[in-house]
Amino acid sequence: MMKLSCAAFLLCALLLITSSVFYPAMAYPSSGRTCGDKCKTRCSKAGVLDRCIRYCGICCQQCKCVPSGTYGNKHECPCYRDMRNSKGKPKCP
């Protein structure tokens, strides 16, 4: 009985440690790219480039991720996907 509870504790501790060490696979993980670089890629096809980069930068700073591609893929970054403006519309491009 003691061995089982000790093994369960060690397993839980190991899971906790590994989850805090490894960054989850998200869009543009910390690969040295800054928010500016990520947002330039994200907004490369935007009609109003400066506005897109500004809002993307705000979202990137808060969420620490930017979805891949120039459109869509927001499922890769739930924080980015869920940010809303004062009118309830999506804030992040």
mmCIF file with all atom_site columns, N, CA and C in Angstrom, residues 6-58:
data_model
loop_
_atom_site.group_PDB
_atom_site.id
_atom_site.type_symbol
_atom_site.label_atom_id
_atom_site.label_alt_id
_atom_site.label_comp_id
_atom_site.label_asym_id
_atom_site.label_entity_id
_atom_site.label_seq_id
_atom_site.pdbx_PDB_ins_code
_atom_site.Cartn_x
_atom_site.Cartn_y
_atom_site.Cartn_z
_atom_site.occupancy
_atom_site.B_iso_or_equiv
_atom_site.pdbx_formal_charge
_atom_site.auth_seq_id
_atom_site.auth_comp_id
_atom_site.auth_asym_id
_atom_site.auth_atom_id
_atom_site.pdbx_PDB_model_num
ATOM 1   N N  . CYS A 1 6  ? 3.348  5.964  -2.797  1.00 0.00 ? 6  CYS A N  1
ATOM 2   C CA . CYS A 1 6  ? 4.616  6.629  -3.097  1.00 0.00 ? 6  CYS A CA 1
ATOM 3   C C  . CYS A 1 6  ? 4.802  6.740  -4.612  1.00 0.00 ? 6  CYS A C  1
ATOM 4   N N  . ALA A 1 7  ? 4.475  5.674  -5.321  1.00 0.00 ? 7  ALA A N  1
ATOM 5   C CA . ALA A 1 7  ? 4.593  5.676  -6.783  1.00 0.00 ? 7  ALA A CA 1
ATOM 6   C C  . ALA A 1 7  ? 3.619  6.682  -7.391  1.00 0.00 ? 7  ALA A C  1
ATOM 7   N N  . ALA A 1 8  ? 2.412  6.769  -6.875  1.00 0.00 ? 8  ALA A N  1
ATOM 8   C CA . ALA A 1 8  ? 1.423  7.721  -7.370  1.00 0.00 ? 8  ALA A CA 1
ATOM 9   C C  . ALA A 1 8  ? 1.898  9.159  -7.131  1.00 0.00 ? 8  ALA A C  1
ATOM 10  N N  . PHE A 1 9  ? 2.470  9.415  -5.960  1.00 0.00 ? 9  PHE A N  1
ATOM 11  C CA . PHE A 1 9  ? 2.997  10.736 -5.658  1.00 0.00 ? 9  PHE A CA 1
ATOM 12  C C  . PHE A 1 9  ? 4.132  11.109 -6.610  1.00 0.00 ? 9  PHE A C  1
ATOM 13  N N  . LEU A 1 10 ? 5.040  10.181 -6.834  1.00 0.00 ? 10 LEU A N  1
ATOM 14  C CA . LEU A 1 10 ? 6.160  10.440 -7.740  1.00 0.00 ? 10 LEU A CA 1
ATOM 15  C C  . LEU A 1 10 ? 5.673  10.687 -9.168  1.00 0.00 ? 10 LEU A C  1
ATOM 16  N N  . LEU A 1 11 ? 4.690  9.946  -9.616  1.00 0.00 ? 11 LEU A N  1
ATOM 17  C CA . LEU A 1 11 ? 4.131  10.137 -10.946 1.00 0.00 ? 11 LEU A CA 1
ATOM 18  C C  . LEU A 1 11 ? 3.500  11.522 -11.073 1.00 0.00 ? 11 LEU A C  1
ATOM 19  N N  . CYS A 1 12 ? 2.729  11.924 -10.065 1.00 0.00 ? 12 CYS A N  1
ATOM 20  C CA . CYS A 1 12 ? 2.112  13.254 -10.075 1.00 0.00 ? 12 CYS A CA 1
ATOM 21  C C  . CYS A 1 12 ? 3.171  14.347 -10.067 1.00 0.00 ? 12 CYS A C  1
ATOM 22  N N  . ALA A 1 13 ? 4.208  14.188 -9.262  1.00 0.00 ? 13 ALA A N  1
ATOM 23  C CA . ALA A 1 13 ? 5.285  15.174 -9.205  1.00 0.00 ? 13 ALA A CA 1
ATOM 24  C C  . ALA A 1 13 ? 6.006  15.265 -10.548 1.00 0.00 ? 13 ALA A C  1
ATOM 25  N N  . LEU A 1 14 ? 6.254  14.128 -11.168 1.00 0.00 ? 14 LEU A N  1
ATOM 26  C CA . LEU A 1 14 ? 6.916  14.107 -12.463 1.00 0.00 ? 14 LEU A CA 1
ATOM 27  C C  . LEU A 1 14 ? 6.071  14.807 -13.520 1.00 0.00 ? 14 LEU A C  1
ATOM 28  N N  . LEU A 1 15 ? 4.769  14.560 -13.538 1.00 0.00 ? 15 LEU A N  1
ATOM 29  C CA . LEU A 1 15 ? 3.879  15.228 -14.484 1.00 0.00 ? 15 LEU A CA 1
ATOM 30  C C  . LEU A 1 15 ? 3.859  16.735 -14.258 1.00 0.00 ? 15 LEU A C  1
ATOM 31  N N  . LEU A 1 16 ? 3.831  17.152 -13.019 1.00 0.00 ? 16 LEU A N  1
ATOM 32  C CA . LEU A 1 16 ? 3.828  18.572 -12.703 1.00 0.00 ? 16 LEU A CA 1
ATOM 33  C C  . LEU A 1 16 ? 5.110  19.246 -13.163 1.00 0.00 ? 16 LEU A C  1
ATOM 34  N N  . ILE A 1 17 ? 6.223  18.606 -12.910 1.00 0.00 ? 17 ILE A N  1
ATOM 35  C CA . ILE A 1 17 ? 7.522  19.170 -13.305 1.00 0.00 ? 17 ILE A CA 1
ATOM 36  C C  . ILE A 1 17 ? 7.636  19.251 -14.815 1.00 0.00 ? 17 ILE A C  1
ATOM 37  N N  . THR A 1 18 ? 7.277  18.198 -15.521 1.00 0.00 ? 18 THR A N  1
ATOM 38  C CA . THR A 1 18 ? 7.411  18.215 -16.977 1.00 0.00 ? 18 THR A CA 1
ATOM 39  C C  . THR A 1 18 ? 6.452  19.200 -17.616 1.00 0.00 ? 18 THR A C  1
ATOM 40  N N  . SER A 1 19 ? 5.268  19.386 -17.052 1.00 0.00 ? 19 SER A N  1
ATOM 41  C CA . SER A 1 19 ? 4.331  20.340 -17.640 1.00 0.00 ? 19 SER A CA 1
ATOM 42  C C  . SER A 1 19 ? 4.805  21.776 -17.446 1.00 0.00 ? 19 SER A C  1
ATOM 43  N N  . SER A 1 20 ? 5.568  22.047 -16.399 1.00 0.00 ? 20 SER A N  1
ATOM 44  C CA . SER A 1 20 ? 6.064  23.402 -16.191 1.00 0.00 ? 20 SER A CA 1
ATOM 45  C C  . SER A 1 20 ? 7.345  23.672 -16.960 1.00 0.00 ? 20 SER A C  1
ATOM 46  N N  . VAL A 1 21 ? 8.048  22.624 -17.366 1.00 0.00 ? 21 VAL A N  1
ATOM 47  C CA . VAL A 1 21 ? 9.305  22.785 -18.091 1.00 0.00 ? 21 VAL A CA 1
ATOM 48  C C  . VAL A 1 21 ? 9.071  22.907 -19.583 1.00 0.00 ? 21 VAL A C  1
ATOM 49  N N  . PHE A 1 22 ? 8.208  22.083 -20.117 1.00 0.00 ? 22 PHE A N  1
ATOM 50  C CA . PHE A 1 22 ? 7.976  22.060 -21.553 1.00 0.00 ? 22 PHE A CA 1
ATOM 51  C C  . PHE A 1 22 ? 6.851  23.011 -21.924 1.00 0.00 ? 22 PHE A C  1
ATOM 52  N N  . TYR A 1 23 ? 7.138  23.893 -22.869 1.00 0.00 ? 23 TYR A N  1
ATOM 53  C CA . TYR A 1 23 ? 6.149  24.839 -23.372 1.00 0.00 ? 23 TYR A CA 1
ATOM 54  C C  . TYR A 1 23 ? 5.196  24.091 -24.289 1.00 0.00 ? 23 TYR A C  1
ATOM 55  N N  . PRO A 1 24 ? 3.891  24.269 -24.136 1.00 0.00 ? 24 PRO A N  1
ATOM 56  C CA . PRO A 1 24 ? 2.975  23.546 -25.011 1.00 0.00 ? 24 PRO A CA 1
ATOM 57  C C  . PRO A 1 24 ? 3.148  23.962 -26.464 1.00 0.00 ? 24 PRO A C  1
ATOM 58  N N  . ALA A 1 25 ? 2.930  23.053 -27.380 1.00 0.00 ? 25 ALA A N  1
ATOM 59  C CA . ALA A 1 25 ? 3.079  23.351 -28.805 1.00 0.00 ? 25 ALA A CA 1
ATOM 60  C C  . ALA A 1 25 ? 1.977  24.310 -29.215 1.00 0.00 ? 25 ALA A C  1
ATOM 61  N N  . MET A 1 26 ? 2.349  25.541 -29.479 1.00 0.00 ? 26 MET A N  1
ATOM 62  C CA . MET A 1 26 ? 1.403  26.555 -29.909 1.00 0.00 ? 26 MET A CA 1
ATOM 63  C C  . MET A 1 26 ? 1.957  27.233 -31.139 1.00 0.00 ? 26 MET A C  1
ATOM 64  N N  . ALA A 1 27 ? 1.161  28.075 -31.726 1.00 0.00 ? 27 ALA A N  1
ATOM 65  C CA . ALA A 1 27 ? 1.605  28.817 -32.883 1.00 0.00 ? 27 ALA A CA 1
ATOM 66  C C  . ALA A 1 27 ? 2.814  29.654 -32.521 1.00 0.00 ? 27 ALA A C  1
ATOM 67  N N  . TYR A 1 28 ? 3.836  29.575 -33.310 1.00 0.00 ? 28 TYR A N  1
ATOM 68  C CA . TYR A 1 28 ? 5.064  30.318 -33.100 1.00 0.00 ? 28 TYR A CA 1
ATOM 69  C C  . TYR A 1 28 ? 5.569  30.221 -31.662 1.00 0.00 ? 28 TYR A C  1
ATOM 70  N N  . PRO A 1 29 ? 5.962  29.059 -31.196 1.00 0.00 ? 29 PRO A N  1
ATOM 71  C CA . PRO A 1 29 ? 6.502  28.960 -29.844 1.00 0.00 ? 29 PRO A CA 1
ATOM 72  C C  . PRO A 1 29 ? 7.779  29.774 -29.740 1.00 0.00 ? 29 PRO A C  1
ATOM 73  N N  . SER A 1 30 ? 8.288  29.914 -28.544 1.00 0.00 ? 30 SER A N  1
ATOM 74  C CA . SER A 1 30 ? 9.440  30.775 -28.323 1.00 0.00 ? 30 SER A CA 1
ATOM 75  C C  . SER A 1 30 ? 10.633 30.301 -29.137 1.00 0.00 ? 30 SER A C  1
ATOM 76  N N  . SER A 1 31 ? 10.706 30.771 -30.364 1.00 0.00 ? 31 SER A N  1
ATOM 77  C CA . SER A 1 31 ? 11.797 30.397 -31.256 1.00 0.00 ? 31 SER A CA 1
ATOM 78  C C  . SER A 1 31 ? 12.689 31.597 -31.502 1.00 0.00 ? 31 SER A C  1
ATOM 79  N N  . GLY A 1 32 ? 12.619 32.588 -30.626 1.00 0.00 ? 32 GLY A N  1
ATOM 80  C CA . GLY A 1 32 ? 13.451 33.770 -30.777 1.00 0.00 ? 32 GLY A CA 1
ATOM 81  C C  . GLY A 1 32 ? 12.774 34.861 -31.589 1.00 0.00 ? 32 GLY A C  1
ATOM 82  N N  . ARG A 1 33 ? 11.616 34.561 -32.151 1.00 0.00 ? 33 ARG A N  1
ATOM 83  C CA . ARG A 1 33 ? 10.909 35.563 -32.941 1.00 0.00 ? 33 ARG A CA 1
ATOM 84  C C  . ARG A 1 33 ? 10.166 36.496 -32.002 1.00 0.00 ? 33 ARG A C  1
ATOM 85  N N  . THR A 1 34 ? 10.220 37.771 -32.290 1.00 0.00 ? 34 THR A N  1
ATOM 86  C CA . THR A 1 34 ? 9.523  38.751 -31.471 1.00 0.00 ? 34 THR A CA 1
ATOM 87  C C  . THR A 1 34 ? 8.087  38.894 -31.947 1.00 0.00 ? 34 THR A C  1
ATOM 88  N N  . CYS A 1 35 ? 7.282  39.580 -31.147 1.00 0.00 ? 35 CYS A N  1
ATOM 89  C CA . CYS A 1 35 ? 5.898  39.825 -31.548 1.00 0.00 ? 35 CYS A CA 1
ATOM 90  C C  . CYS A 1 35 ? 5.854  40.597 -32.861 1.00 0.00 ? 35 CYS A C  1
ATOM 91  N N  . GLY A 1 36 ? 6.760  41.527 -33.038 1.00 0.00 ? 36 GLY A N  1
ATOM 92  C CA . GLY A 1 36 ? 6.786  42.308 -34.277 1.00 0.00 ? 36 GLY A CA 1
ATOM 93  C C  . GLY A 1 36 ? 6.989  41.434 -35.495 1.00 0.00 ? 36 GLY A C  1
ATOM 94  N N  . ASP A 1 37 ? 7.912  40.494 -35.409 1.00 0.00 ? 37 ASP A N  1
ATOM 95  C CA . ASP A 1 37 ? 8.165  39.577 -36.524 1.00 0.00 ? 37 ASP A CA 1
ATOM 96  C C  . ASP A 1 37 ? 6.959  38.687 -36.789 1.00 0.00 ? 37 ASP A C  1
ATOM 97  N N  . LYS A 1 38 ? 6.373  38.162 -35.718 1.00 0.00 ? 38 LYS A N  1
ATOM 98  C CA . LYS A 1 38 ? 5.214  37.283 -35.857 1.00 0.00 ? 38 LYS A CA 1
ATOM 99  C C  . LYS A 1 38 ? 4.049  38.044 -36.486 1.00 0.00 ? 38 LYS A C  1
ATOM 100 N N  . CYS A 1 39 ? 3.844  39.282 -36.030 1.00 0.00 ? 39 CYS A N  1
ATOM 101 C CA . CYS A 1 39 ? 2.714  40.073 -36.516 1.00 0.00 ? 39 CYS A CA 1
ATOM 102 C C  . CYS A 1 39 ? 2.931  40.537 -37.954 1.00 0.00 ? 39 CYS A C  1
ATOM 103 N N  . LYS A 1 40 ? 4.153  40.792 -38.346 1.00 0.00 ? 40 LYS A N  1
ATOM 104 C CA . LYS A 1 40 ? 4.414  41.148 -39.745 1.00 0.00 ? 40 LYS A CA 1
ATOM 105 C C  . LYS A 1 40 ? 4.023  39.997 -40.653 1.00 0.00 ? 40 LYS A C  1
ATOM 106 N N  . THR A 1 41 ? 4.323  38.781 -40.224 1.00 0.00 ? 41 THR A N  1
ATOM 107 C CA . THR A 1 41 ? 3.933  37.607 -40.997 1.00 0.00 ? 41 THR A CA 1
ATOM 108 C C  . THR A 1 41 ? 2.414  37.474 -41.008 1.00 0.00 ? 41 THR A C  1
ATOM 109 N N  . ARG A 1 42 ? 1.800  37.588 -39.835 1.00 0.00 ? 42 ARG A N  1
ATOM 110 C CA . ARG A 1 42 ? 0.345  37.442 -39.707 1.00 0.00 ? 42 ARG A CA 1
ATOM 111 C C  . ARG A 1 42 ? -0.386 38.482 -40.541 1.00 0.00 ? 42 ARG A C  1
ATOM 112 N N  . CYS A 1 43 ? 0.115  39.707 -40.585 1.00 0.00 ? 43 CYS A N  1
ATOM 113 C CA . CYS A 1 43 ? -0.580 40.818 -41.238 1.00 0.00 ? 43 CYS A CA 1
ATOM 114 C C  . CYS A 1 43 ? -0.086 41.100 -42.658 1.00 0.00 ? 43 CYS A C  1
ATOM 115 N N  . SER A 1 44 ? 0.740  40.231 -43.199 1.00 0.00 ? 44 SER A N  1
ATOM 116 C CA . SER A 1 44 ? 1.365  40.510 -44.497 1.00 0.00 ? 44 SER A CA 1
ATOM 117 C C  . SER A 1 44 ? 0.356  40.727 -45.628 1.00 0.00 ? 44 SER A C  1
ATOM 118 N N  . LYS A 1 45 ? -0.852 40.186 -45.507 1.00 0.00 ? 45 LYS A N  1
ATOM 119 C CA . LYS A 1 45 ? -1.855 40.357 -46.557 1.00 0.00 ? 45 LYS A CA 1
ATOM 120 C C  . LYS A 1 45 ? -3.016 41.247 -46.128 1.00 0.00 ? 45 LYS A C  1
ATOM 121 N N  . ALA A 1 46 ? -2.860 41.945 -45.016 1.00 0.00 ? 46 ALA A N  1
ATOM 122 C CA . ALA A 1 46 ? -3.940 42.787 -44.487 1.00 0.00 ? 46 ALA A CA 1
ATOM 123 C C  . ALA A 1 46 ? -4.124 44.034 -45.343 1.00 0.00 ? 46 ALA A C  1
ATOM 124 N N  . GLY A 1 47 ? -5.351 44.492 -45.438 1.00 0.00 ? 47 GLY A N  1
ATOM 125 C CA . GLY A 1 47 ? -5.647 45.700 -46.197 1.00 0.00 ? 47 GLY A CA 1
ATOM 126 C C  . GLY A 1 47 ? -5.110 46.945 -45.509 1.00 0.00 ? 47 GLY A C  1
ATOM 127 N N  . VAL A 1 48 ? -5.219 47.001 -44.181 1.00 0.00 ? 48 VAL A N  1
ATOM 128 C CA . VAL A 1 48 ? -4.723 48.138 -43.398 1.00 0.00 ? 48 VAL A CA 1
ATOM 129 C C  . VAL A 1 48 ? -3.598 47.594 -42.527 1.00 0.00 ? 48 VAL A C  1
ATOM 130 N N  . LEU A 1 49 ? -2.402 47.572 -43.077 1.00 0.00 ? 49 LEU A N  1
ATOM 131 C CA . LEU A 1 49 ? -1.260 46.909 -42.461 1.00 0.00 ? 49 LEU A CA 1
ATOM 132 C C  . LEU A 1 49 ? -0.906 47.467 -41.088 1.00 0.00 ? 49 LEU A C  1
ATOM 133 N N  . ASP A 1 50 ? -0.827 48.787 -40.947 1.00 0.00 ? 50 ASP A N  1
ATOM 134 C CA . ASP A 1 50 ? -0.397 49.361 -39.666 1.00 0.00 ? 50 ASP A CA 1
ATOM 135 C C  . ASP A 1 50 ? -1.379 49.057 -38.542 1.00 0.00 ? 50 ASP A C  1
ATOM 136 N N  . ARG A 1 51 ? -2.679 49.080 -38.839 1.00 0.00 ? 51 ARG A N  1
ATOM 137 C CA . ARG A 1 51 ? -3.687 48.764 -37.821 1.00 0.00 ? 51 ARG A CA 1
ATOM 138 C C  . ARG A 1 51 ? -3.607 47.286 -37.432 1.00 0.00 ? 51 ARG A C  1
ATOM 139 N N  . CYS A 1 52 ? -3.446 46.433 -38.419 1.00 0.00 ? 52 CYS A N  1
ATOM 140 C CA . CYS A 1 52 ? -3.344 44.999 -38.161 1.00 0.00 ? 52 CYS A CA 1
ATOM 141 C C  . CYS A 1 52 ? -2.136 44.705 -37.270 1.00 0.00 ? 52 CYS A C  1
ATOM 142 N N  . ILE A 1 53 ? -0.997 45.291 -37.595 1.00 0.00 ? 53 ILE A N  1
ATOM 143 C CA . ILE A 1 53 ? 0.215  45.058 -36.805 1.00 0.00 ? 53 ILE A CA 1
ATOM 144 C C  . ILE A 1 53 ? 0.058  45.598 -35.393 1.00 0.00 ? 53 ILE A C  1
ATOM 145 N N  . ARG A 1 54 ? -0.598 46.743 -35.227 1.00 0.00 ? 54 ARG A N  1
ATOM 146 C CA . ARG A 1 54 ? -0.799 47.330 -33.896 1.00 0.00 ? 54 ARG A CA 1
ATOM 147 C C  . ARG A 1 54 ? -1.646 46.404 -33.013 1.00 0.00 ? 54 ARG A C  1
ATOM 148 N N  . TYR A 1 55 ? -2.789 45.959 -33.527 1.00 0.00 ? 55 TYR A N  1
ATOM 149 C CA . TYR A 1 55 ? -3.664 45.096 -32.727 1.00 0.00 ? 55 TYR A CA 1
ATOM 150 C C  . TYR A 1 55 ? -3.063 43.712 -32.522 1.00 0.00 ? 55 TYR A C  1
ATOM 151 N N  . CYS A 1 56 ? -2.401 43.202 -33.533 1.00 0.00 ? 56 CYS A N  1
ATOM 152 C CA . CYS A 1 56 ? -1.724 41.914 -33.382 1.00 0.00 ? 56 CYS A CA 1
ATOM 153 C C  . CYS A 1 56 ? -0.658 42.017 -32.293 1.00 0.00 ? 56 CYS A C  1
ATOM 154 N N  . GLY A 1 57 ? 0.075  43.116 -32.263 1.00 0.00 ? 57 GLY A N  1
ATOM 155 C CA . GLY A 1 57 ? 1.108  43.323 -31.245 1.00 0.00 ? 57 GLY A CA 1
ATOM 156 C C  . GLY A 1 57 ? 0.536  43.354 -29.836 1.00 0.00 ? 57 GLY A C  1
ATOM 157 N N  . ILE A 1 58 ? -0.601 44.032 -29.675 1.00 0.00 ? 58 ILE A N  1
ATOM 158 C CA . ILE A 1 58 ? -1.267 44.080 -28.368 1.00 0.00 ? 58 ILE A CA 1
ATOM 159 C C  . ILE A 1 58 ? -1.651 42.669 -27.940 1.00 0.00 ? 58 ILE A C  1
#
